[in-house]
Coordinates of C-alpha atoms in Angstrom, one line a residue:
Chain A
M200 CA 150.3 -145.4 -43.4
R201 CA 146.8 -144.0 -43.5
I202 CA 146.4 -142.8 -39.9
S203 CA 150.0 -141.3 -40.0
L204 CA 149.1 -139.1 -43.2
H205 CA 146.0 -138.0 -41.5
P206 CA 147.3 -135.0 -39.6
A207 CA 149.5 -134.0 -42.4
L208 CA 146.7 -133.5 -44.9
G209 CA 144.9 -131.3 -42.4
F210 CA 148.3 -129.5 -41.8
S211 CA 148.8 -128.7 -45.5
L212 CA 145.0 -127.9 -46.3
S213 CA 145.5 -125.2 -43.5
G214 CA 148.6 -124.2 -44.8
L215 CA 147.4 -123.8 -48.6
I216 CA 144.4 -121.9 -47.3
L217 CA 146.8 -119.7 -45.3
A218 CA 149.4 -119.2 -48.3
I219 CA 146.3 -117.9 -50.4
A220 CA 145.4 -115.6 -47.9
S221 CA 148.9 -114.2 -48.0
H222 CA 148.6 -113.5 -51.7
P223 CA 148.4 -109.4 -52.1
A224 CA 144.9 -109.3 -53.4
V225 CA 143.2 -111.7 -51.0
A226 CA 145.1 -110.0 -48.0
S227 CA 143.7 -106.7 -49.2
R228 CA 140.0 -108.0 -49.2
V229 CA 140.5 -109.6 -46.0
A230 CA 142.0 -106.1 -44.3
D231 CA 139.0 -104.1 -46.2
A232 CA 136.4 -106.5 -44.9
L233 CA 138.2 -105.8 -41.2
G234 CA 137.3 -102.3 -41.8
E235 CA 141.2 -101.3 -42.3
P236 CA 142.2 -98.4 -44.7
A237 CA 143.7 -99.6 -47.9
R238 CA 147.6 -100.0 -47.7
R239 CA 149.9 -101.0 -50.1
P240 CA 150.3 -104.8 -50.1
L241 CA 153.7 -106.6 -50.5
E242 CA 154.1 -107.9 -53.8
T243 CA 154.3 -111.9 -54.2
V244 CA 157.9 -111.8 -55.6
R245 CA 159.0 -109.9 -52.2
L246 CA 156.9 -112.4 -50.2
L247 CA 158.5 -115.4 -52.1
D248 CA 161.9 -113.9 -51.4
L249 CA 161.1 -113.7 -47.9
A250 CA 159.7 -117.1 -47.2
G251 CA 162.8 -118.4 -49.3
R252 CA 165.1 -116.8 -46.5
H253 CA 162.9 -117.6 -43.7
L254 CA 163.1 -121.1 -44.9
I255 CA 166.8 -121.2 -45.3
L256 CA 167.4 -119.8 -42.0
A257 CA 164.9 -122.1 -40.3
G258 CA 166.4 -124.9 -42.0
T259 CA 169.9 -124.4 -41.3
G260 CA 169.3 -123.8 -37.7
L261 CA 166.9 -126.8 -37.6
A262 CA 169.5 -129.0 -39.1
L263 CA 172.3 -127.8 -36.5
V264 CA 170.0 -128.6 -33.8
A265 CA 169.0 -132.1 -34.9
L266 CA 172.8 -132.8 -35.2
L267 CA 173.8 -131.5 -32.2
G268 CA 170.7 -132.3 -30.0
I269 CA 170.5 -135.9 -30.9
G270 CA 174.1 -136.5 -31.0
L271 CA 174.2 -135.3 -27.3
G272 CA 171.1 -137.2 -26.4
L273 CA 172.6 -140.4 -27.8
L274 CA 175.9 -139.5 -25.9
V275 CA 174.2 -138.9 -22.6
T276 CA 172.1 -142.0 -22.6
R277 CA 175.4 -144.2 -22.9
R278 CA 176.3 -146.1 -19.9
F279 CA 179.5 -144.2 -19.2
A280 CA 177.8 -141.0 -18.9
A281 CA 175.1 -141.9 -16.2
P282 CA 177.1 -139.8 -13.3
W283 CA 176.6 -136.9 -15.7
R284 CA 172.8 -137.2 -16.3
P285 CA 171.4 -134.9 -13.2
A286 CA 173.5 -132.3 -14.2
V287 CA 172.7 -132.3 -18.1
D288 CA 168.9 -132.7 -16.9
G289 CA 169.3 -129.6 -14.8
L290 CA 171.2 -127.6 -17.5
A291 CA 168.2 -128.7 -20.1
A292 CA 165.8 -127.6 -18.1
A293 CA 167.4 -124.4 -17.0
A294 CA 168.0 -123.4 -20.9
Q295 CA 164.2 -124.0 -21.6
A296 CA 163.5 -121.2 -19.0
V297 CA 165.0 -118.7 -21.4
P298 CA 162.3 -117.9 -24.1
P299 CA 163.6 -117.3 -27.7
V300 CA 163.1 -113.7 -27.9
V301 CA 165.3 -113.1 -25.0
V302 CA 168.1 -115.5 -26.6
V303 CA 167.8 -113.1 -30.0
A304 CA 167.9 -110.2 -27.8
L305 CA 170.9 -111.2 -25.8
A306 CA 172.7 -112.4 -28.8
L307 CA 172.2 -108.5 -30.8
P308 CA 175.0 -107.0 -28.9
I309 CA 177.4 -109.8 -29.5
L310 CA 176.5 -110.7 -32.8
G311 CA 175.0 -107.8 -34.5
F312 CA 172.0 -107.4 -36.6
G313 CA 170.8 -109.8 -39.0
G314 CA 170.6 -113.6 -39.5
P315 CA 173.5 -114.6 -37.4
P316 CA 172.0 -113.6 -34.1
T317 CA 169.0 -115.3 -35.0
L318 CA 170.9 -118.4 -36.0
L319 CA 172.6 -118.7 -32.8
A320 CA 169.4 -118.2 -31.0
L321 CA 167.9 -120.8 -32.7
V322 CA 170.5 -123.3 -32.2
A323 CA 171.0 -122.2 -28.7
Y324 CA 167.6 -122.8 -27.8
G325 CA 166.8 -125.2 -29.9
I326 CA 169.3 -127.9 -28.5
M327 CA 168.0 -128.5 -25.0
P328 CA 164.5 -129.8 -26.3
V329 CA 166.0 -132.1 -28.8
L330 CA 168.4 -133.4 -26.1
R331 CA 165.6 -133.7 -23.5
G332 CA 163.5 -135.5 -26.4
T333 CA 166.1 -137.8 -27.6
V334 CA 167.1 -139.1 -23.9
G335 CA 163.4 -139.5 -23.4
A336 CA 162.9 -141.5 -26.5
I337 CA 165.9 -143.5 -25.8
E338 CA 164.9 -144.4 -22.3
G339 CA 161.4 -145.1 -23.5
V340 CA 163.1 -148.4 -25.1
A341 CA 162.4 -151.4 -22.6
P342 CA 165.5 -152.5 -20.8
E343 CA 164.5 -156.1 -21.3
V344 CA 165.0 -155.4 -25.2
R345 CA 168.3 -154.0 -25.0
E346 CA 169.4 -156.9 -22.5
A347 CA 168.0 -159.4 -25.2
G348 CA 170.1 -157.6 -27.9
R349 CA 173.1 -158.2 -25.6
A350 CA 172.1 -161.5 -24.8
I351 CA 172.1 -162.8 -28.6
G352 CA 175.7 -161.1 -29.0
L353 CA 175.1 -157.4 -30.5
N354 CA 177.8 -155.0 -29.8
R355 CA 177.0 -151.6 -28.3
W356 CA 176.9 -149.9 -31.8
Q357 CA 174.5 -152.7 -33.1
V358 CA 172.4 -152.5 -30.1
L359 CA 172.1 -148.7 -30.7
L360 CA 171.4 -148.8 -34.5
R361 CA 169.3 -151.9 -34.5
I362 CA 167.4 -151.7 -31.3
E363 CA 167.4 -148.5 -29.7
L364 CA 167.2 -146.0 -32.7
P365 CA 164.4 -148.2 -34.7
L366 CA 162.4 -148.5 -31.5
A367 CA 162.9 -144.7 -30.4
A368 CA 162.3 -143.5 -33.9
P369 CA 158.4 -142.5 -33.3
D370 CA 159.3 -140.2 -30.3
L371 CA 162.3 -138.7 -32.4
V372 CA 160.3 -137.8 -35.1
E373 CA 157.8 -135.9 -32.5
T374 CA 161.0 -134.3 -31.0
L375 CA 162.1 -133.2 -34.6
R376 CA 158.6 -131.8 -35.2
T377 CA 158.8 -129.6 -32.1
A378 CA 162.3 -128.3 -33.1
L379 CA 161.3 -127.6 -36.5
V380 CA 158.0 -125.6 -35.3
L381 CA 160.7 -124.0 -32.8
A382 CA 162.9 -123.0 -35.7
I383 CA 160.2 -121.4 -37.7
A384 CA 158.9 -119.5 -34.9
T385 CA 162.4 -118.4 -33.8
A386 CA 163.1 -117.5 -37.4
A387 CA 159.9 -115.2 -37.5
V388 CA 161.2 -113.6 -34.0
G389 CA 164.5 -113.0 -35.6
A390 CA 162.6 -109.9 -37.7
L391 CA 163.1 -108.2 -34.3
A392 CA 166.9 -108.2 -34.7
G393 CA 166.5 -107.2 -38.4
A394 CA 166.9 -110.8 -40.0
A395 CA 164.7 -110.6 -43.4
T396 CA 162.3 -113.2 -42.7
L397 CA 158.5 -113.4 -42.9
G398 CA 158.1 -112.0 -39.6
T399 CA 159.6 -108.8 -41.1
P400 CA 156.5 -107.4 -42.7
I401 CA 154.8 -108.2 -39.3
V402 CA 157.0 -106.5 -37.3
A403 CA 157.2 -103.5 -39.8
G404 CA 153.3 -103.6 -40.3
L405 CA 152.7 -103.4 -36.6
Q406 CA 155.0 -100.1 -36.3
N407 CA 153.7 -98.3 -39.5
Q408 CA 149.9 -99.5 -39.0
N409 CA 150.1 -101.2 -42.5
T410 CA 147.6 -103.9 -41.7
V411 CA 147.7 -105.4 -45.1
A412 CA 151.2 -106.1 -45.3
M413 CA 150.8 -107.4 -41.4
L414 CA 148.1 -110.0 -42.5
Q415 CA 150.3 -111.2 -45.3
G416 CA 153.3 -111.8 -43.2
T417 CA 151.1 -113.3 -40.4
A418 CA 149.3 -115.8 -42.9
A419 CA 152.6 -116.4 -44.8
T420 CA 154.6 -117.3 -41.6
A421 CA 151.8 -119.6 -40.4
A422 CA 151.3 -121.3 -43.8
L423 CA 155.1 -122.1 -43.9
A424 CA 154.8 -123.5 -40.4
F425 CA 151.8 -125.7 -41.2
L426 CA 153.5 -126.8 -44.7
A427 CA 156.8 -127.7 -43.2
D428 CA 155.0 -129.5 -40.5
A429 CA 153.1 -131.5 -43.3
A430 CA 156.4 -132.0 -45.0
L431 CA 158.1 -133.5 -42.5
L432 CA 155.1 -135.8 -41.5
T433 CA 154.8 -136.8 -45.1
A434 CA 158.3 -137.8 -45.4
V435 CA 158.4 -139.8 -42.3
A436 CA 155.3 -141.6 -43.7
L437 CA 156.5 -142.3 -47.0
W438 CA 160.0 -143.2 -45.4
R439 CA 158.0 -145.8 -43.1
A440 CA 156.2 -147.2 -46.1
T441 CA 159.0 -147.8 -48.3
R442 CA 160.8 -149.6 -45.7
P443 CA 160.5 -153.6 -45.2
Chain Q
M262 CA 172.6 -142.7 -7.8
P263 CA 171.6 -144.9 -10.7
A264 CA 171.9 -148.6 -9.9
R265 CA 175.0 -150.0 -11.5
S266 CA 173.7 -153.4 -12.6
A267 CA 176.0 -154.3 -15.4
T268 CA 179.6 -154.3 -15.5
P269 CA 180.7 -150.9 -14.7
P270 CA 183.0 -149.1 -17.7
S271 CA 186.6 -149.5 -16.8
I272 CA 187.9 -148.1 -13.3
G273 CA 190.7 -146.0 -15.1
F274 CA 188.1 -144.0 -16.9
R275 CA 185.8 -143.7 -13.9
L276 CA 188.9 -142.1 -11.8
L277 CA 189.8 -140.0 -14.8
L278 CA 186.8 -138.3 -15.8
P279 CA 186.5 -136.2 -12.5
I280 CA 190.0 -135.3 -12.7
L281 CA 189.5 -134.2 -16.2
A282 CA 186.6 -132.3 -15.6
T283 CA 188.0 -130.6 -12.8
A284 CA 191.2 -129.5 -14.6
L285 CA 189.1 -128.4 -17.6
G286 CA 186.6 -126.3 -15.3
F287 CA 189.5 -124.6 -13.4
G288 CA 191.4 -124.1 -16.7
A289 CA 188.4 -122.3 -18.2
L290 CA 187.9 -120.3 -15.1
V291 CA 191.6 -119.2 -15.1
L292 CA 191.5 -118.3 -18.8
A293 CA 188.0 -116.2 -18.3
L294 CA 189.6 -114.2 -15.5
T295 CA 193.0 -113.9 -16.9
E296 CA 192.7 -113.9 -20.6
M297 CA 188.9 -112.3 -21.4
P298 CA 188.0 -108.7 -20.8
L299 CA 186.5 -108.6 -17.3
L300 CA 184.9 -105.1 -17.8
N301 CA 184.3 -102.7 -20.9
L302 CA 185.0 -98.8 -20.3
A303 CA 183.2 -96.8 -22.8
G304 CA 182.7 -92.9 -23.1
N305 CA 178.5 -93.5 -23.0
R306 CA 176.2 -96.2 -22.6
L307 CA 175.7 -96.7 -26.4
A308 CA 179.4 -96.4 -27.6
Q309 CA 181.9 -99.1 -28.2
G310 CA 184.5 -99.1 -25.4
R311 CA 187.9 -100.5 -24.5
P312 CA 188.5 -103.9 -22.7
L313 CA 189.7 -103.7 -19.3
F314 CA 191.3 -107.0 -17.8
A315 CA 192.2 -108.6 -14.4
G316 CA 195.4 -106.7 -14.0
L317 CA 193.7 -103.5 -13.5
V318 CA 190.1 -104.3 -12.5
L319 CA 190.6 -107.1 -9.6
G320 CA 194.5 -106.4 -8.9
G321 CA 195.2 -108.6 -5.6
L322 CA 191.8 -110.2 -5.3
L323 CA 192.5 -112.1 -8.3
P324 CA 194.8 -114.8 -6.5
V325 CA 192.4 -114.6 -3.9
I326 CA 189.3 -115.8 -6.0
L327 CA 191.4 -118.5 -8.1
A328 CA 192.6 -119.9 -4.6
L329 CA 189.3 -120.2 -3.0
S330 CA 187.7 -121.4 -6.0
G331 CA 190.7 -124.0 -6.8
L332 CA 190.5 -125.1 -3.3
A333 CA 186.7 -125.7 -3.7
L334 CA 187.3 -127.7 -7.0
G335 CA 189.8 -129.8 -5.4
L336 CA 187.5 -131.1 -2.3
L337 CA 184.9 -131.7 -4.7
M338 CA 187.2 -133.9 -6.8
G339 CA 189.0 -135.5 -4.0
S340 CA 186.3 -136.5 -1.6
R341 CA 182.9 -137.7 -1.7
R342 CA 181.9 -136.6 1.9
R343 CA 179.1 -134.4 2.3
A344 CA 181.2 -132.1 4.9
S345 CA 183.6 -131.5 2.1
A346 CA 180.8 -130.4 -0.5
G347 CA 179.6 -128.1 2.1
A348 CA 182.9 -126.5 2.7
A349 CA 183.3 -126.1 -0.8
I350 CA 180.0 -124.4 -1.1
V351 CA 181.3 -121.9 1.3
L352 CA 184.6 -121.4 -0.4
L353 CA 182.8 -121.1 -4.0
A354 CA 180.5 -118.4 -2.1
G355 CA 183.7 -116.4 -1.2
A356 CA 184.8 -116.7 -4.4
V357 CA 181.3 -115.4 -6.1
L358 CA 181.3 -112.6 -3.4
A359 CA 185.1 -111.5 -4.1
L360 CA 184.4 -111.3 -7.9
A361 CA 181.5 -109.4 -7.5
Y362 CA 183.1 -106.8 -5.1
G363 CA 186.4 -106.7 -7.3
L364 CA 184.1 -106.0 -10.5
G365 CA 182.3 -103.3 -8.5
D366 CA 185.6 -101.9 -6.7
G367 CA 187.3 -101.9 -10.2
A368 CA 184.6 -100.3 -12.2
A369 CA 184.5 -97.3 -9.9
R370 CA 188.3 -96.9 -9.8
S371 CA 188.3 -96.9 -13.8
L372 CA 185.6 -94.4 -13.9
G373 CA 187.3 -92.1 -11.4
G374 CA 188.0 -88.9 -13.3
L375 CA 186.0 -89.8 -16.2
P376 CA 182.8 -87.7 -17.3
P377 CA 179.6 -88.9 -15.7
A378 CA 178.2 -90.2 -19.1
A379 CA 181.4 -92.6 -19.0
R380 CA 180.3 -96.4 -18.2
A381 CA 182.0 -99.6 -17.2
S382 CA 180.0 -102.6 -18.5
L383 CA 180.4 -106.2 -17.5
G384 CA 182.8 -108.2 -20.3
P385 CA 182.4 -111.6 -21.5
G386 CA 185.0 -112.9 -18.9
S387 CA 182.9 -111.8 -16.2
W388 CA 179.9 -113.5 -17.1
F389 CA 181.8 -116.5 -18.2
A390 CA 183.6 -116.8 -14.7
A391 CA 180.1 -116.0 -12.9
A392 CA 178.6 -118.9 -14.9
L393 CA 181.5 -121.4 -13.8
L394 CA 181.5 -120.4 -10.2
M395 CA 177.6 -121.1 -10.3
T396 CA 177.8 -124.4 -12.0
G397 CA 180.5 -125.3 -9.1
V398 CA 177.9 -124.2 -6.3
G399 CA 175.2 -126.3 -8.2
L400 CA 177.5 -129.4 -8.4
A401 CA 178.2 -128.9 -4.6
V402 CA 174.9 -128.4 -3.7
R403 CA 174.0 -131.6 -5.5
R404 CA 176.9 -133.5 -3.8
A405 CA 175.8 -132.5 -0.2
D406 CA 172.2 -134.0 -0.9
R407 CA 170.4 -132.1 1.7
P408 CA 166.7 -131.5 0.8
G409 CA 166.1 -127.6 0.8
L410 CA 169.7 -127.0 0.7
G411 CA 169.3 -125.4 -3.0
W412 CA 166.5 -123.1 -2.1
L413 CA 168.8 -122.1 1.0
I414 CA 171.6 -121.2 -1.1
T415 CA 169.4 -119.4 -3.8
L416 CA 168.0 -117.2 -1.1
G417 CA 171.2 -116.6 0.5
G418 CA 172.6 -115.5 -3.1
I419 CA 170.0 -113.3 -3.5
L420 CA 170.0 -111.9 0.0
G421 CA 173.7 -111.5 -0.4
F422 CA 173.6 -109.8 -3.8
G423 CA 171.0 -107.4 -2.4
L424 CA 173.1 -106.5 0.5
L425 CA 176.2 -105.9 -1.6
A426 CA 173.8 -103.9 -4.4
N427 CA 172.4 -101.8 -1.5
S428 CA 176.0 -101.1 0.0
G429 CA 176.8 -99.5 -3.1
A430 CA 179.9 -101.7 -3.7
V431 CA 178.7 -102.5 -7.4
G432 CA 176.9 -99.3 -8.1
A433 CA 179.4 -98.2 -10.5
L434 CA 178.5 -101.0 -13.2
S435 CA 176.5 -100.0 -15.6
L436 CA 173.8 -102.3 -15.4
A437 CA 173.4 -100.7 -11.9
V438 CA 173.3 -97.4 -13.1
E439 CA 171.2 -98.1 -15.9
Y440 CA 168.8 -99.7 -13.2
A441 CA 169.2 -96.7 -11.0
A442 CA 167.8 -94.6 -14.0
R443 CA 165.0 -96.7 -14.6
R444 CA 164.3 -98.2 -11.2
E445 CA 160.4 -97.6 -11.7
A446 CA 160.0 -98.6 -15.3
V447 CA 161.7 -102.0 -14.5
N448 CA 159.4 -102.5 -11.3
A449 CA 156.4 -101.4 -13.3
A450 CA 157.4 -103.9 -16.2
I451 CA 157.7 -106.7 -13.8
G452 CA 154.2 -106.0 -12.3
E453 CA 152.6 -105.8 -15.7
H454 CA 154.7 -108.9 -17.3
L455 CA 153.1 -111.1 -14.0
I456 CA 149.9 -109.5 -14.6
L457 CA 149.7 -110.5 -18.4
S458 CA 151.2 -113.9 -17.7
G459 CA 148.8 -114.5 -15.1
A460 CA 145.7 -113.7 -16.8
A461 CA 146.6 -115.7 -19.9
L462 CA 147.2 -118.5 -17.6
G463 CA 143.9 -118.0 -15.8
L464 CA 141.8 -117.7 -19.2
A465 CA 143.7 -120.7 -20.9
G466 CA 142.5 -122.7 -17.7
I467 CA 139.1 -121.8 -17.7
G468 CA 139.2 -122.6 -21.6
A469 CA 140.9 -126.2 -20.7
V470 CA 138.1 -127.0 -18.1
L471 CA 135.5 -125.8 -20.7
L472 CA 137.0 -127.7 -23.7
S473 CA 137.3 -131.1 -21.8
L474 CA 133.7 -130.9 -20.4
P475 CA 132.0 -132.2 -23.6
R476 CA 132.3 -136.0 -24.1
R477 CA 132.1 -135.7 -28.0
G478 CA 134.5 -134.0 -30.0
Q479 CA 137.7 -134.2 -28.0
G480 CA 139.4 -135.3 -31.0
V481 CA 138.5 -131.9 -32.7
V482 CA 139.7 -130.2 -29.8
A483 CA 143.0 -132.1 -29.9
M484 CA 143.5 -131.4 -33.6
V485 CA 142.7 -127.6 -33.1
L486 CA 145.0 -127.1 -30.1
T487 CA 147.7 -128.8 -31.5
G488 CA 147.3 -126.7 -34.9
V489 CA 147.7 -123.8 -32.9
Q490 CA 151.0 -124.7 -31.3
V491 CA 152.2 -124.7 -35.1
I492 CA 151.6 -121.1 -35.8
P493 CA 154.4 -118.8 -34.7
A494 CA 153.7 -116.5 -32.0
V495 CA 154.5 -113.5 -33.8
A496 CA 151.8 -114.5 -36.4
L497 CA 149.2 -115.1 -34.0
L498 CA 150.0 -112.0 -32.2
G499 CA 149.6 -109.9 -35.6
A500 CA 146.6 -111.6 -36.5
L501 CA 144.8 -111.1 -33.4
V502 CA 145.6 -107.4 -33.5
A503 CA 143.9 -107.2 -36.7
V504 CA 140.6 -109.1 -35.7
T505 CA 140.5 -107.2 -32.6
A506 CA 140.4 -104.0 -34.7
G507 CA 137.8 -105.4 -37.1
L508 CA 135.7 -106.5 -33.8
L509 CA 135.9 -102.9 -32.4
R510 CA 134.7 -101.3 -35.4
A511 CA 131.8 -103.7 -35.8
L512 CA 130.9 -103.5 -32.1
P513 CA 131.9 -100.0 -30.8
I514 CA 130.5 -101.0 -27.4
L515 CA 133.6 -102.9 -26.8
R516 CA 135.7 -99.7 -27.1
D517 CA 133.7 -98.4 -24.1
L518 CA 134.6 -101.7 -22.1
G519 CA 138.5 -100.7 -22.2
L520 CA 139.2 -102.9 -25.0
S521 CA 141.9 -101.5 -27.6
A522 CA 143.3 -103.3 -30.8
L523 CA 147.0 -102.6 -29.4
G524 CA 147.3 -103.5 -25.7
P525 CA 147.0 -106.1 -23.6
A526 CA 143.9 -108.0 -24.7
P527 CA 145.0 -109.7 -28.0
A528 CA 148.3 -110.6 -26.3
I529 CA 146.6 -112.3 -23.3
V530 CA 144.1 -114.3 -25.8
A531 CA 147.4 -115.2 -28.0
I532 CA 149.7 -116.4 -24.8
A533 CA 146.3 -118.3 -23.7
A534 CA 145.7 -119.9 -27.0
Y535 CA 149.3 -121.7 -26.7
L536 CA 148.9 -122.4 -23.0
A537 CA 145.6 -124.2 -23.5
L538 CA 147.1 -127.6 -25.0
P539 CA 149.4 -128.2 -22.0
L540 CA 146.7 -127.3 -19.4
W541 CA 143.8 -129.3 -21.4
R542 CA 146.2 -132.5 -22.0
G543 CA 147.1 -132.4 -18.2
L544 CA 143.4 -132.2 -17.0
A545 CA 142.7 -135.2 -19.6
L546 CA 145.3 -137.2 -17.9
A547 CA 144.7 -136.2 -14.5
L548 CA 141.1 -137.3 -14.4
R549 CA 142.2 -140.5 -15.9
S550 CA 144.8 -141.0 -13.2
P551 CA 142.7 -143.8 -11.2
D552 CA 142.3 -147.2 -12.2
H553 CA 139.5 -149.2 -12.9
A554 CA 139.5 -150.9 -9.7
S555 CA 139.8 -147.9 -7.6
L556 CA 137.0 -146.4 -9.4
E557 CA 134.6 -149.2 -8.9
A558 CA 135.8 -149.5 -5.1
A559 CA 134.4 -145.9 -5.0
E560 CA 131.5 -146.3 -6.5
A561 CA 130.8 -149.4 -4.3
M562 CA 131.4 -147.4 -1.1
G563 CA 128.5 -144.9 -2.5
L564 CA 130.6 -141.9 -3.4
S565 CA 128.8 -139.7 -5.4
P566 CA 130.2 -138.6 -8.8
G567 CA 131.1 -135.2 -7.4
Q568 CA 132.9 -136.7 -4.7
I569 CA 134.9 -139.2 -7.0
L570 CA 136.1 -136.3 -8.6
I571 CA 137.5 -134.5 -5.8
R572 CA 138.9 -137.5 -3.6
L573 CA 139.8 -139.8 -6.3
R574 CA 140.3 -138.3 -9.6
L575 CA 141.9 -134.7 -8.8
Q576 CA 144.0 -136.0 -5.7
L577 CA 145.5 -138.7 -7.7
G578 CA 146.1 -136.5 -10.7
A579 CA 147.4 -133.5 -8.8
P580 CA 151.0 -134.3 -10.1
I581 CA 149.9 -134.5 -13.5
L582 CA 148.0 -131.1 -13.0
V583 CA 150.7 -129.4 -11.2
G584 CA 153.1 -130.3 -13.9
A585 CA 150.8 -129.2 -16.9
L586 CA 150.6 -125.8 -14.6
R587 CA 154.2 -125.9 -14.5
V588 CA 154.9 -125.9 -18.3
A589 CA 152.1 -123.8 -18.9
A590 CA 153.6 -120.9 -16.6
V591 CA 156.9 -121.1 -17.9
Q592 CA 155.6 -120.9 -21.4
S593 CA 153.3 -117.8 -20.4
L594 CA 156.2 -115.9 -18.7
G595 CA 158.4 -116.3 -22.1
L596 CA 155.4 -115.4 -24.4
A597 CA 154.6 -112.4 -22.4
T598 CA 157.8 -111.0 -23.6
L599 CA 156.2 -110.9 -26.9
G600 CA 153.4 -109.2 -26.0
A601 CA 155.6 -106.1 -25.9
L602 CA 155.3 -106.2 -29.8
V603 CA 151.7 -105.6 -29.8
G604 CA 151.9 -102.8 -27.0
A605 CA 151.2 -104.8 -24.1
G606 CA 153.9 -103.8 -21.8
G607 CA 155.7 -106.0 -19.7
L608 CA 159.5 -106.8 -19.8
G609 CA 159.3 -107.2 -23.4
R610 CA 159.0 -103.5 -23.6
I611 CA 162.5 -102.7 -21.9
V612 CA 163.9 -105.6 -24.0
F613 CA 162.5 -104.3 -27.4
D614 CA 163.7 -100.6 -26.2
G615 CA 167.4 -102.3 -25.6
M616 CA 167.2 -103.7 -29.0
A617 CA 166.0 -100.6 -30.6
Q618 CA 168.9 -98.5 -29.0
F619 CA 171.4 -101.3 -29.3
A620 CA 171.8 -100.8 -25.7
P621 CA 173.2 -104.3 -24.2
D622 CA 172.4 -103.3 -20.5
L623 CA 168.9 -102.2 -21.1
I624 CA 168.4 -105.3 -22.9
L625 CA 169.8 -107.7 -19.8
L626 CA 167.8 -105.2 -17.8
G627 CA 164.6 -106.6 -19.1
A628 CA 166.2 -110.2 -19.8
I629 CA 167.2 -110.9 -16.2
P630 CA 163.9 -110.7 -14.6
V631 CA 162.3 -112.7 -17.3
V632 CA 164.8 -115.5 -16.8
A633 CA 164.8 -115.3 -12.9
L634 CA 161.0 -115.3 -13.2
S635 CA 160.8 -118.2 -15.3
L636 CA 163.7 -120.2 -13.8
G637 CA 162.0 -119.4 -10.2
T638 CA 158.4 -120.6 -11.4
E639 CA 160.1 -123.6 -13.1
R640 CA 161.9 -124.7 -9.7
G641 CA 158.9 -123.7 -7.4
L642 CA 156.2 -125.9 -9.3
S643 CA 158.9 -128.6 -9.7
A644 CA 158.9 -128.8 -6.1
V645 CA 155.1 -128.9 -5.6
E646 CA 154.9 -131.3 -8.4
A647 CA 157.2 -133.6 -6.4
A648 CA 155.6 -133.1 -3.3
A649 CA 152.4 -133.8 -4.5
R650 CA 153.6 -137.2 -5.9
R651 CA 155.1 -137.9 -2.4
R652 CA 151.8 -137.0 -1.0
W653 CA 149.6 -138.8 -3.1
H654 CA 151.6 -141.7 -4.6
A655 CA 153.7 -142.7 -1.5

């Protein structure tokens, strides 16, 4: 347990330092030290509001992605789906060649400005890595173990729930971490499509040369990513520790 | 084909599945071509338009397209022979060609008599139908199972489409009009994009080699590189712009060297920071690929460490290295799109211009080359990876 908590500790520490750096007073100091002209910083209330919206958008996206990605991943690793695997693999590889910015941009004319195109981009882009990760995790389970499960009389569902999923769990957690990082990054990119997230002060700051606001957004976005990742790692570690 | 080791699923299911999939695919194609708008006719490039359907756009070509694709799908469903897969490819290619010609012709006819600012853009039905037909071609190529056929078809497709575009048959479509107006800008952006992602890849490669040199401290390197992956790219770009600006104020000489806070420099560094992890990890795995016995044998034969590195480690690790390069290159091309945010140019600039103007065609004009470059790189380096695996792991 100590080993699995270790990266979480480093990540939460980085997150906390970055969160402090996003505070108006601290960010103004940093900008001053970099020699930037003094500009009006973003108030803490506004920053927290944006962080909340960012978290809701990324969280909703992550939940959808996890549900669909893991579900589809489990489906295509069942035996009856074997003939379809090459097609699914090809599709997954092709989908990952489209960067999230491009998905956000392409969704814009269809869904308009704001949260919806970002959410769609998040889901459309996130499903395939999760699907791929799930397939990899399930296929990493040694076939002998699976056969042994069948040999002692477990049915398909029992093999899935009692053998495949527990053994694939560490890889599945890694997949979810990737998806989480992706969700937070895509939500930040969503600022380009007019979604109110922590990416908004970055994009606006770059346009208006307001370095203070840009630094605040930058630090806060990175802080959110580190803290969310650390939270996921901690939750998994706690869950493992409480299990018999 | 995967080995069918255990009991197969029921025979009925096995027979039913292809029929069901074929019916579903053909149904979707019919729906896309007859019920969804194929073109969108608008007063200018930014205005909301009105949808045009198959009757007006495709006319007599609609039954031809449906017959060709229906026949191809029937062949794919009914027979597992390679010859029928080949025939299906030809039929589907005909359907794609007919659709492209029909859309271009329909656009030209519907624009007739309208002011020059009017635009006919592709509607959802066209995109959906094209995607379905391409999927069909992909399935048929897989079924035909000939090495290199996929590449041949891709090349033929690009060539065919180029000829069609060159003949002016699709010149009335808004995407072609937009491209004609910005040909230079788009071509320049493609060049910038390649330079941007290439430079980042080179920088990350040098970084990965340097980072894997010290024997101690690889754990810290792993932690830092993994940590970088967590930072959203938008944030890292912003931070690097601020840091570069500060650096330029502290050391004005750098400005004389052509460095600026907004421009390619921070973008290349930011992109390279993300690519360092896959490259560094790939390098470490590749160098560890030969087993103990072969290393000892090589030493016993009197090979120097340098010879062992080149003849053994790098050759056995070549597939892993190429795999890491593939992951990094695709990531680089995608991230380079964001570079436009900090004034680095590239295809992202066209995409962002399109977003700012709410002009779908402009967004597509930037997005299509990004996707094409990424897909081409992915496929190309996958092929190299497979070849390396065959060559050294026979």
